[in-house]
């Protein structure tokens, strides 16, 4: 029985009196919304957790913070209310207890993904990223693992070098007397690599500025779906499933890597000592017979590795929320309070990587040497650019290969400086960290 039918049974005369019906509807609304608001603010299981007042009533406050950098707004509110569990929606908490990261994102007893966040219209429900069922995710990851193995990435090394070489030659041609937007440059490069990887087609973005991107992507779908049948496990996927995975690879595998490279160029160009030290270390790496910097040799360059790790740490290519649902047991405690089962929680990469408790008072400073000291091995447990646990990013081997190759060639071959009157670029969290205003820099060929 609905509320409306119950009301009619209680007041049978309403059916013959339109004015009474309208009055009753108004009374119901006047009673329902205030009672709902009172419940959410004072009696909801999360009512004792502080947060912006508007966050208790609906998701609108949270959604209004999507445009910009919500993690910085959360950070201010955590400080204002002196809490490690901030209410950011009626049933969601943002957590800054960095020691609970392994609890929320773990292999043994994972907190399940929140379908309201991952099942958006633009995200395929059962793609590797969005799949919330652990068993289905495990099976899908098993299908895709061969594509992202270390051996598979090394087989793609030639492609990464070819695209990087085009990038370097083009910068050489255009850099004199003008600023180069390095953000656009590396975005084109990483997109080229991912197009080859996911679709087995070249986009030629670095060579043809007037390329019609949509038509090339459509053409690439055919190449991708045709080439995948060589992997027996992936034959279990339908055509649209493969298309969805490929599109996810393209977005996640190109823009996140490009964002990291942009962050690396920004911070290294800001510190001449670090830049010169990196350049000297790269000059010591010998080219192979084909004039390439072999990936196996770049991996041995400890200062390059330190610069990449520090860039991933401070650049936080995926800075924001990855919401999970608190299971029924064991009890999950933050700030001495039990978080009710069914609550949506998240601990962001930004929170982890900016924590002075973990990284020291210079947590917001670009310092590659933190990865080279005697206690540096212990830092890896707090490093979560690729997340942790069973949902760790499947493409990290490819990301490291692109980062090492492109960063090595840029700083081996060029001197990069920030222009006069430089202002930090505007950043937005668009799931990946976006440099909205680009990063124009001065580039000159090293003597």
Short mmCIF file of C-alpha atoms in Angstrom, two decimals:
data_model
loop_
_atom_site.label_atom_id
_atom_site.label_comp_id
_atom_site.label_asym_id
_atom_site.label_seq_id
_atom_site.Cartn_x
_atom_site.Cartn_y
_atom_site.Cartn_z
CA UNK A 1 0.00 0.00 0.00
CA UNK A 2 1.37 3.39 -0.99
CA UNK A 3 1.17 6.55 1.08
CA UNK A 4 -1.36 7.96 -1.39
CA UNK A 5 -3.74 4.96 -1.21
CA UNK A 6 -3.48 4.88 2.57
CA UNK A 7 -4.38 8.58 2.71
CA UNK A 8 -7.40 7.96 0.46
CA UNK A 9 -8.59 5.05 2.61
CA UNK A 10 -8.30 7.21 5.70
CA UNK A 11 -10.08 10.15 4.01
CA UNK A 12 -12.37 8.54 1.38
CA UNK A 13 -14.03 11.88 0.57
CA UNK A 14 -10.84 13.17 -1.04
CA UNK A 15 -11.62 11.44 -4.33
CA UNK A 16 -14.63 13.71 -4.87
CA UNK A 17 -12.91 16.93 -3.71
CA UNK A 18 -10.04 18.22 -5.93
CA UNK A 19 -9.29 21.10 -3.56
CA UNK A 20 -8.92 18.67 -0.69
CA UNK A 21 -6.58 16.54 -2.82
CA UNK A 22 -4.34 19.52 -3.56
CA UNK A 23 -4.40 20.53 0.09
CA UNK A 24 -3.44 17.00 1.13
CA UNK A 25 -0.54 16.91 -1.33
CA UNK A 26 0.70 20.22 0.02
CA UNK A 27 0.45 18.92 3.59
CA UNK A 28 2.36 15.75 2.68
CA UNK A 29 5.13 17.76 1.04
CA UNK A 30 5.29 20.19 3.93
CA UNK A 31 5.64 17.30 6.34
CA UNK A 32 7.91 15.07 4.25
CA UNK A 33 10.76 17.39 3.33
CA UNK A 34 11.30 18.99 6.75
CA UNK A 35 11.14 15.57 8.41
CA UNK A 36 13.62 14.20 5.86
CA UNK A 37 15.97 17.13 6.45
CA UNK A 38 15.68 16.75 10.22
CA UNK A 39 16.50 13.05 9.90
CA UNK A 40 19.54 13.62 7.67
CA UNK A 41 20.97 16.38 9.83
CA UNK A 42 20.23 15.08 13.33
CA UNK A 43 19.38 11.37 13.24
CA UNK A 44 21.19 9.85 10.24
CA UNK A 45 23.99 7.38 11.18
CA UNK A 46 26.51 9.96 9.90
CA UNK A 47 24.95 12.90 11.75
CA UNK A 48 27.79 12.94 14.30
CA UNK A 49 30.44 13.45 11.60
CA UNK A 50 31.27 17.09 10.80
CA UNK A 51 31.15 18.57 7.33
CA UNK A 52 29.75 21.39 5.26
CA UNK A 53 26.11 21.85 6.39
CA UNK A 54 24.79 21.44 2.83
CA UNK A 55 26.52 18.06 2.47
CA UNK A 56 24.08 16.45 4.91
CA UNK A 57 21.01 17.08 2.78
CA UNK A 58 21.93 15.96 -0.75
CA UNK A 59 24.76 15.29 -3.20
CA UNK A 60 24.44 18.78 -4.68
CA UNK A 61 27.20 20.28 -2.55
CA UNK A 62 29.57 17.47 -3.55
CA UNK A 63 28.64 17.80 -7.23
CA UNK A 64 29.15 21.57 -7.10
CA UNK A 65 32.78 20.96 -6.09
CA UNK A 66 33.52 18.73 -9.10
CA UNK A 67 34.39 21.76 -11.20
CA UNK A 68 37.81 22.66 -9.90
CA UNK A 69 39.85 20.74 -7.38
CA UNK A 70 37.53 19.25 -4.72
CA UNK A 71 40.37 17.66 -2.75
CA UNK A 72 41.68 21.09 -1.81
CA UNK A 73 38.22 22.12 -0.59
CA UNK A 74 37.97 18.92 1.46
CA UNK A 75 41.43 19.63 2.87
CA UNK A 76 40.30 23.05 4.14
CA UNK A 77 37.22 21.55 5.79
CA UNK A 78 39.20 18.75 7.44
CA UNK A 79 41.38 21.47 8.96
CA UNK A 80 38.41 23.65 9.92
CA UNK A 81 36.56 20.86 11.74
CA UNK A 82 39.72 19.10 12.97
CA UNK A 83 38.46 15.74 11.76
CA UNK A 84 39.82 12.78 9.81
CA UNK A 85 36.31 11.75 8.72
CA UNK A 86 34.53 14.54 6.84
CA UNK A 87 30.93 14.23 5.72
CA UNK A 88 30.79 15.23 2.05
CA UNK A 89 27.37 13.76 1.15
CA UNK A 90 24.41 12.32 3.09
CA UNK A 91 25.98 8.85 3.16
CA UNK A 92 29.63 9.54 2.28
CA UNK A 93 32.76 10.36 4.26
CA UNK A 94 36.11 11.62 3.03
CA UNK A 95 38.88 10.06 5.14
CA UNK A 96 42.33 11.51 5.89
CA UNK A 97 43.52 8.79 8.26
CA UNK A 98 46.40 7.70 6.03
CA UNK A 99 46.95 4.51 8.03
CA UNK A 100 43.53 3.23 6.94
CA UNK A 101 44.41 3.27 3.24
CA UNK A 102 45.47 -0.37 3.28
CA UNK A 103 42.22 -1.27 5.02
CA UNK A 104 40.01 0.36 2.41
CA UNK A 105 42.05 -0.65 -0.66
CA UNK A 106 43.31 -4.16 0.03
CA UNK A 107 43.51 -7.63 -1.49
CA UNK A 108 42.18 -9.79 1.32
CA UNK A 109 38.93 -8.14 2.35
CA UNK A 110 38.27 -5.34 -0.11
CA UNK A 111 35.73 -2.62 0.39
CA UNK A 112 33.52 -2.91 -2.72
CA UNK A 113 33.31 -0.09 -5.24
CA UNK A 114 30.36 2.28 -4.97
CA UNK A 115 28.12 1.70 -8.02
CA UNK A 116 26.72 5.25 -7.84
CA UNK A 117 30.21 6.58 -8.66
CA UNK A 118 31.47 3.97 -11.12
CA UNK A 119 28.26 3.26 -13.05
CA UNK A 120 27.98 6.60 -14.79
CA UNK A 121 26.39 6.81 -18.27
CA UNK A 122 29.81 7.47 -19.82
CA UNK A 123 31.47 4.45 -18.19
CA UNK A 124 30.68 0.88 -19.35
CA UNK A 125 29.30 -0.99 -16.34
CA UNK A 126 31.49 -4.06 -16.74
CA UNK A 127 34.74 -2.50 -17.93
CA UNK A 128 37.84 -3.27 -15.89
CA UNK A 129 37.70 0.09 -14.13
CA UNK A 130 33.96 0.11 -13.39
CA UNK A 131 33.33 -3.56 -12.55
CA UNK A 132 32.25 -3.76 -8.90
CA UNK A 133 31.96 -7.54 -8.58
CA UNK A 134 35.35 -8.94 -7.40
CA UNK A 135 34.92 -12.27 -9.19
CA UNK A 136 34.03 -10.68 -12.53
CA UNK A 137 36.82 -8.15 -12.14
CA UNK A 138 39.32 -10.93 -11.46
CA UNK A 139 38.25 -12.78 -14.60
CA UNK A 140 38.40 -9.66 -16.78
CA UNK A 141 41.78 -8.67 -15.41
CA UNK A 142 43.03 -12.18 -16.18
CA UNK A 143 41.99 -11.64 -19.79
CA UNK A 144 43.82 -8.31 -20.07
CA UNK A 145 46.96 -9.05 -18.04
CA UNK A 146 48.91 -10.43 -21.05
CA UNK A 147 48.50 -7.08 -22.83
CA UNK A 148 50.10 -5.18 -19.96
CA UNK A 149 52.80 -7.59 -18.83
CA UNK A 150 56.40 -6.45 -18.64
CA UNK A 151 57.24 -8.50 -21.75
CA UNK A 152 54.33 -6.97 -23.67
CA UNK A 153 55.48 -3.46 -22.78
CA UNK A 154 59.05 -4.19 -23.90
CA UNK A 155 57.65 -5.40 -27.22
CA UNK A 156 56.07 -1.93 -27.56
CA UNK A 157 59.35 -0.15 -26.79
CA UNK A 158 60.06 0.56 -30.45
CA UNK A 159 56.70 2.33 -30.81
CA UNK A 160 57.33 4.49 -27.74
CA UNK A 161 60.73 5.47 -29.14
CA UNK A 162 59.34 6.25 -32.59
CA UNK A 163 56.65 8.56 -31.20
CA UNK A 164 59.12 10.20 -28.81
CA UNK A 165 61.55 10.78 -31.67
CA UNK A 166 58.83 12.57 -33.66
CA UNK A 167 58.12 14.71 -30.60
CA UNK A 168 61.78 15.65 -30.12
CA UNK A 169 62.34 16.48 -33.80
CA UNK A 170 59.23 18.66 -33.91
CA UNK A 171 60.23 20.56 -30.76
CA UNK A 172 63.63 21.17 -32.38
CA UNK A 173 61.91 22.72 -35.41
CA UNK A 174 59.52 25.02 -33.57
CA UNK A 175 61.20 25.93 -30.27
CA UNK A 176 63.44 28.79 -31.40
CA UNK A 177 61.96 32.17 -30.57
CA UNK A 178 58.65 30.86 -29.27
CA UNK A 179 57.11 29.12 -26.29
CA UNK A 180 56.16 25.46 -26.60
CA UNK A 181 53.07 24.16 -24.81
CA UNK A 182 54.64 21.02 -23.40
CA UNK A 183 51.29 19.83 -22.06
CA UNK A 184 49.79 19.60 -25.54
CA UNK A 185 53.03 18.10 -26.87
CA UNK A 186 53.13 15.20 -24.42
CA UNK A 187 49.38 14.65 -24.66
CA UNK A 188 49.76 14.11 -28.40
CA UNK A 189 52.67 11.73 -27.79
CA UNK A 190 50.98 9.56 -25.18
CA UNK A 191 47.79 9.49 -27.24
CA UNK A 192 49.81 8.29 -30.22
CA UNK A 193 51.33 5.48 -28.16
CA UNK A 194 47.96 4.40 -26.77
CA UNK A 195 46.34 4.49 -30.22
CA UNK A 196 49.01 2.09 -31.47
CA UNK A 197 48.69 -0.05 -28.34
CA UNK A 198 44.91 -0.24 -28.09
CA UNK A 199 43.86 0.01 -31.74
CA UNK A 200 46.97 -0.87 -33.77
CA UNK A 201 46.47 2.37 -35.74
CA UNK A 202 48.46 5.60 -35.91
CA UNK A 203 46.67 8.88 -35.22
CA UNK A 204 49.51 11.07 -36.60
CA UNK A 205 48.59 13.78 -34.10
CA UNK A 206 52.19 14.91 -33.79
CA UNK A 207 52.62 15.35 -37.54
CA UNK A 208 49.21 16.56 -38.73
CA UNK A 209 47.67 19.31 -36.66
CA UNK A 210 44.63 19.34 -38.93
CA UNK A 211 43.87 15.61 -38.48
CA UNK A 212 40.19 14.80 -38.00
CA UNK A 213 40.51 12.89 -34.77
CA UNK A 214 37.05 11.37 -34.65
CA UNK A 215 37.36 9.70 -38.05
CA UNK A 216 40.73 8.25 -37.18
CA UNK A 217 39.38 6.80 -33.96
CA UNK A 218 36.50 5.18 -35.81
CA UNK A 219 38.93 3.64 -38.29
CA UNK A 220 41.08 2.47 -35.42
CA UNK A 221 38.23 0.52 -33.84
CA UNK A 222 38.31 -1.95 -36.72
CA UNK A 223 42.06 -2.48 -36.37
CA UNK A 224 41.73 -3.00 -32.63
CA UNK A 225 38.85 -5.46 -32.64
CA UNK A 226 40.46 -7.43 -35.44
CA UNK A 227 43.87 -7.75 -33.79
CA UNK A 228 42.56 -8.81 -30.39
CA UNK A 229 41.38 -12.21 -31.58
CA UNK A 230 44.98 -13.39 -31.36
CA UNK A 231 44.52 -13.64 -27.58
CA UNK A 232 42.42 -16.75 -26.78
CA UNK A 233 41.17 -15.51 -23.38
CA UNK A 234 39.89 -12.27 -24.86
CA UNK A 235 37.72 -14.20 -27.32
CA UNK A 236 35.24 -14.46 -24.44
CA UNK A 237 34.58 -10.71 -24.71
CA UNK A 238 31.93 -9.33 -27.00
CA UNK A 239 32.84 -6.72 -29.60
CA UNK A 240 31.36 -3.84 -27.59
CA UNK A 241 33.13 -5.00 -24.46
CA UNK A 242 36.44 -4.81 -26.31
CA UNK A 243 35.58 -1.38 -27.67
CA UNK A 244 34.77 -0.18 -24.15
CA UNK A 245 38.03 -1.53 -22.74
CA UNK A 246 39.97 0.05 -25.59
CA UNK A 247 38.37 3.45 -25.04
CA UNK A 248 39.09 3.16 -21.32
CA UNK A 249 42.73 2.33 -22.09
CA UNK A 250 42.93 5.30 -24.45
CA UNK A 251 41.66 7.84 -21.91
CA UNK A 252 43.26 6.39 -18.78
CA UNK A 253 46.51 5.46 -20.47
CA UNK A 254 47.17 8.72 -22.30
CA UNK A 255 45.94 11.68 -20.26
CA UNK A 256 47.17 10.39 -16.90
CA UNK A 257 50.66 9.79 -18.30
CA UNK A 258 50.64 13.16 -20.06
CA UNK A 259 49.54 14.89 -16.86
CA UNK A 260 52.45 13.26 -15.03
CA UNK A 261 54.93 14.34 -17.71
CA UNK A 262 53.60 17.91 -17.60
CA UNK A 263 53.99 17.95 -13.83
CA UNK A 264 57.53 16.58 -14.16
CA UNK A 265 58.55 19.24 -16.68
CA UNK A 266 57.02 21.96 -14.49
CA UNK A 267 58.88 20.94 -11.34
CA UNK A 268 62.19 20.03 -12.98
CA UNK A 269 62.23 23.24 -15.02
CA UNK A 270 61.63 25.13 -11.77
CA UNK A 271 64.82 23.70 -10.24
CA UNK A 272 67.97 24.17 -12.33
CA UNK A 273 70.05 22.03 -9.97
CA UNK A 274 67.71 19.05 -10.37
CA UNK A 275 67.48 19.59 -14.14
CA UNK A 276 71.24 19.74 -14.67
CA UNK A 277 71.79 16.73 -12.44
CA UNK A 278 69.20 14.74 -14.38
CA UNK A 279 70.69 15.80 -17.73
CA UNK A 280 74.18 14.72 -16.63
CA UNK A 281 72.92 11.33 -15.50
CA UNK A 282 71.13 10.83 -18.83
CA UNK A 283 74.21 11.80 -20.84
CA UNK A 284 75.93 8.83 -19.22
CA UNK A 285 73.33 6.45 -20.70
CA UNK A 286 74.64 5.20 -24.04
CA UNK A 287 72.46 5.06 -27.12
CA UNK A 288 71.99 1.69 -28.75
CA UNK A 289 72.81 0.87 -32.38
CA UNK A 290 69.49 2.39 -33.48
CA UNK A 291 70.09 5.65 -31.64
CA UNK A 292 67.57 4.82 -28.92
CA UNK A 293 67.83 5.08 -25.15
CA UNK A 294 67.09 1.45 -24.20
CA UNK A 295 64.36 1.12 -21.60
CA UNK A 296 66.37 -1.52 -19.75
CA UNK A 297 69.20 1.00 -19.34
CA UNK A 298 66.89 3.84 -18.34
CA UNK A 299 65.50 1.67 -15.57
CA UNK A 300 69.02 1.53 -14.11
CA UNK A 301 69.25 5.32 -13.90
CA UNK A 302 68.43 5.82 -10.23
CA UNK A 303 68.06 9.60 -10.43
CA UNK A 304 65.66 9.37 -13.39
CA UNK A 305 63.65 6.80 -11.43
CA UNK A 306 63.64 9.10 -8.40
CA UNK A 307 62.42 12.01 -10.55
CA UNK A 308 59.63 9.86 -12.01
CA UNK A 309 58.49 8.64 -8.59
CA UNK A 310 58.57 12.13 -7.13
CA UNK A 311 56.62 13.43 -10.14
CA UNK A 312 53.98 10.75 -9.66
CA UNK A 313 53.84 11.56 -5.95
CA UNK A 314 53.52 15.33 -6.12
CA UNK A 315 51.75 15.40 -9.50
CA UNK A 316 48.98 12.98 -8.41
CA UNK A 317 47.72 12.17 -11.93
CA UNK A 318 44.49 10.77 -10.41
CA UNK A 319 44.13 12.95 -7.31
CA UNK A 320 40.55 12.41 -6.24
CA UNK A 321 37.99 10.08 -4.76
CA UNK A 322 37.79 6.37 -5.53
CA UNK A 323 34.76 5.57 -3.33
CA UNK A 324 34.29 2.26 -1.55
CA UNK A 325 31.51 0.84 0.64
CA UNK A 326 32.20 -0.10 4.26
CA UNK A 327 31.49 -3.84 4.81
CA UNK A 328 29.47 -5.20 7.72
CA UNK A 329 32.47 -6.47 9.67
CA UNK A 330 34.96 -6.05 11.19
CA UNK A 331 34.18 -2.59 12.60
CA UNK A 332 35.87 0.23 10.68
CA UNK A 333 37.10 2.97 13.04
CA UNK A 334 38.28 6.48 12.19
CA UNK A 335 38.87 9.20 14.79
CA UNK A 336 37.65 6.78 17.44
CA UNK A 337 34.23 6.47 15.79
CA UNK A 338 32.79 3.38 14.13
CA UNK A 339 31.89 4.07 10.50
CA UNK A 340 28.48 2.42 9.91
CA UNK A 341 28.42 -0.47 7.40
CA UNK A 342 27.08 0.67 4.04
CA UNK A 343 28.73 4.08 4.32
CA UNK A 344 30.61 5.27 1.23
CA UNK A 345 34.22 6.24 2.06
CA UNK A 346 37.33 7.29 0.18
CA UNK A 347 40.96 8.15 0.91
CA UNK A 348 42.37 10.07 -2.02
CA UNK A 349 45.82 9.88 -3.55
CA UNK A 350 46.11 13.63 -2.95
CA UNK A 351 45.55 13.05 0.78
CA UNK A 352 48.15 10.29 0.89
CA UNK A 353 50.79 12.12 -1.11
CA UNK A 354 50.46 15.50 0.63
CA UNK A 355 50.58 14.03 4.15
CA UNK A 356 53.37 15.53 6.26
CA UNK A 357 52.89 12.60 8.63
CA UNK A 358 54.14 10.27 5.88
CA UNK A 359 56.50 12.44 3.84
CA UNK A 360 57.76 14.98 6.34
CA UNK A 361 57.48 18.78 6.46
CA UNK A 362 58.53 19.07 2.80
CA UNK A 363 55.63 16.93 1.57
CA UNK A 364 54.56 19.67 -0.87
CA UNK A 365 58.08 20.18 -2.20
CA UNK A 366 59.47 18.40 -5.28
CA UNK A 367 62.43 16.50 -3.84
CA UNK A 368 63.68 13.46 -5.82
CA UNK A 369 66.33 12.80 -3.17
CA UNK A 370 63.68 11.53 -0.78
CA UNK A 371 63.70 8.35 -2.90
CA UNK A 372 67.47 7.91 -2.65
CA UNK A 373 68.10 8.01 1.10
CA UNK A 374 68.62 5.09 3.45
CA UNK A 375 64.96 5.01 4.48
CA UNK A 376 63.53 5.45 1.00
CA UNK A 377 62.43 1.82 0.58
CA UNK A 378 59.83 2.29 3.28
CA UNK A 379 58.17 5.07 1.28
CA UNK A 380 56.80 2.71 -1.36
CA UNK A 381 54.08 1.54 1.02
CA UNK A 382 52.62 5.08 1.00
CA UNK A 383 53.04 5.58 -2.75
CA UNK A 384 49.64 5.03 -4.35
CA UNK A 385 49.58 6.77 -7.74
CA UNK A 386 48.49 3.44 -9.21
CA UNK A 387 46.29 2.60 -6.20
CA UNK A 388 46.81 -0.58 -4.18
CA UNK A 389 45.41 -4.07 -3.86
CA UNK A 390 43.53 -6.09 -6.44
CA UNK A 391 42.30 -2.93 -8.21
CA UNK A 392 45.79 -1.54 -8.79
CA UNK A 393 46.18 0.10 -12.21
CA UNK A 394 46.83 -2.60 -14.79
CA UNK A 395 48.78 -0.21 -17.03
CA UNK A 396 51.57 0.86 -14.70
CA UNK A 397 54.29 -1.00 -16.66
CA UNK A 398 53.36 0.90 -19.81
CA UNK A 399 53.10 4.18 -17.90
CA UNK A 400 56.61 3.77 -16.47
CA UNK A 401 57.98 2.96 -19.94
CA UNK A 402 56.45 6.11 -21.45
CA UNK A 403 57.47 8.31 -18.53
CA UNK A 404 61.07 7.07 -18.56
CA UNK A 405 61.51 7.34 -22.33
CA UNK A 406 59.84 10.72 -22.91
CA UNK A 407 61.26 12.39 -19.80
CA UNK A 408 64.75 11.05 -20.57
CA UNK A 409 64.76 12.38 -24.13
CA UNK A 410 63.36 15.80 -23.17
CA UNK A 411 65.97 16.50 -20.49
CA UNK A 412 68.85 14.76 -22.25
CA UNK A 413 68.33 16.82 -25.39
CA UNK A 414 66.84 20.12 -24.19
CA UNK A 415 67.23 22.82 -21.58
CA UNK A 416 63.76 23.76 -20.34
CA UNK A 417 63.02 27.03 -18.54
CA UNK A 418 59.88 28.79 -17.40
CA UNK A 419 59.10 32.09 -19.17
CA UNK A 420 59.36 35.49 -17.51
CA UNK A 421 56.29 36.39 -15.48
CA UNK A 422 55.39 32.71 -15.23
CA UNK A 423 52.23 31.92 -13.28
CA UNK A 424 51.41 28.35 -12.18
CA UNK A 425 48.96 26.73 -14.59
CA UNK A 426 45.37 26.25 -13.52
CA UNK A 427 44.69 22.65 -12.57
CA UNK A 428 41.38 20.82 -12.44
CA UNK A 429 40.51 17.37 -11.20
CA UNK A 430 38.71 15.83 -14.17
CA UNK A 431 39.31 12.38 -12.74
CA UNK A 432 42.83 12.81 -14.08
CA UNK A 433 44.70 15.99 -13.20
CA UNK A 434 44.19 18.41 -16.08
CA UNK A 435 46.41 21.40 -16.85
CA UNK A 436 43.59 23.57 -18.15
CA UNK A 437 45.78 26.47 -19.24
CA UNK A 438 48.54 24.24 -20.62
CA UNK A 439 52.23 24.69 -19.79
CA UNK A 440 54.05 27.04 -22.21
CA UNK A 441 57.83 26.79 -21.63
CA UNK A 442 61.06 28.01 -23.24
CA UNK A 443 63.06 25.18 -24.79
CA UNK A 444 66.53 25.22 -26.27
CA UNK A 445 68.74 22.43 -27.58
CA UNK A 446 71.54 21.53 -25.18
CA UNK A 447 75.01 22.30 -26.50
#
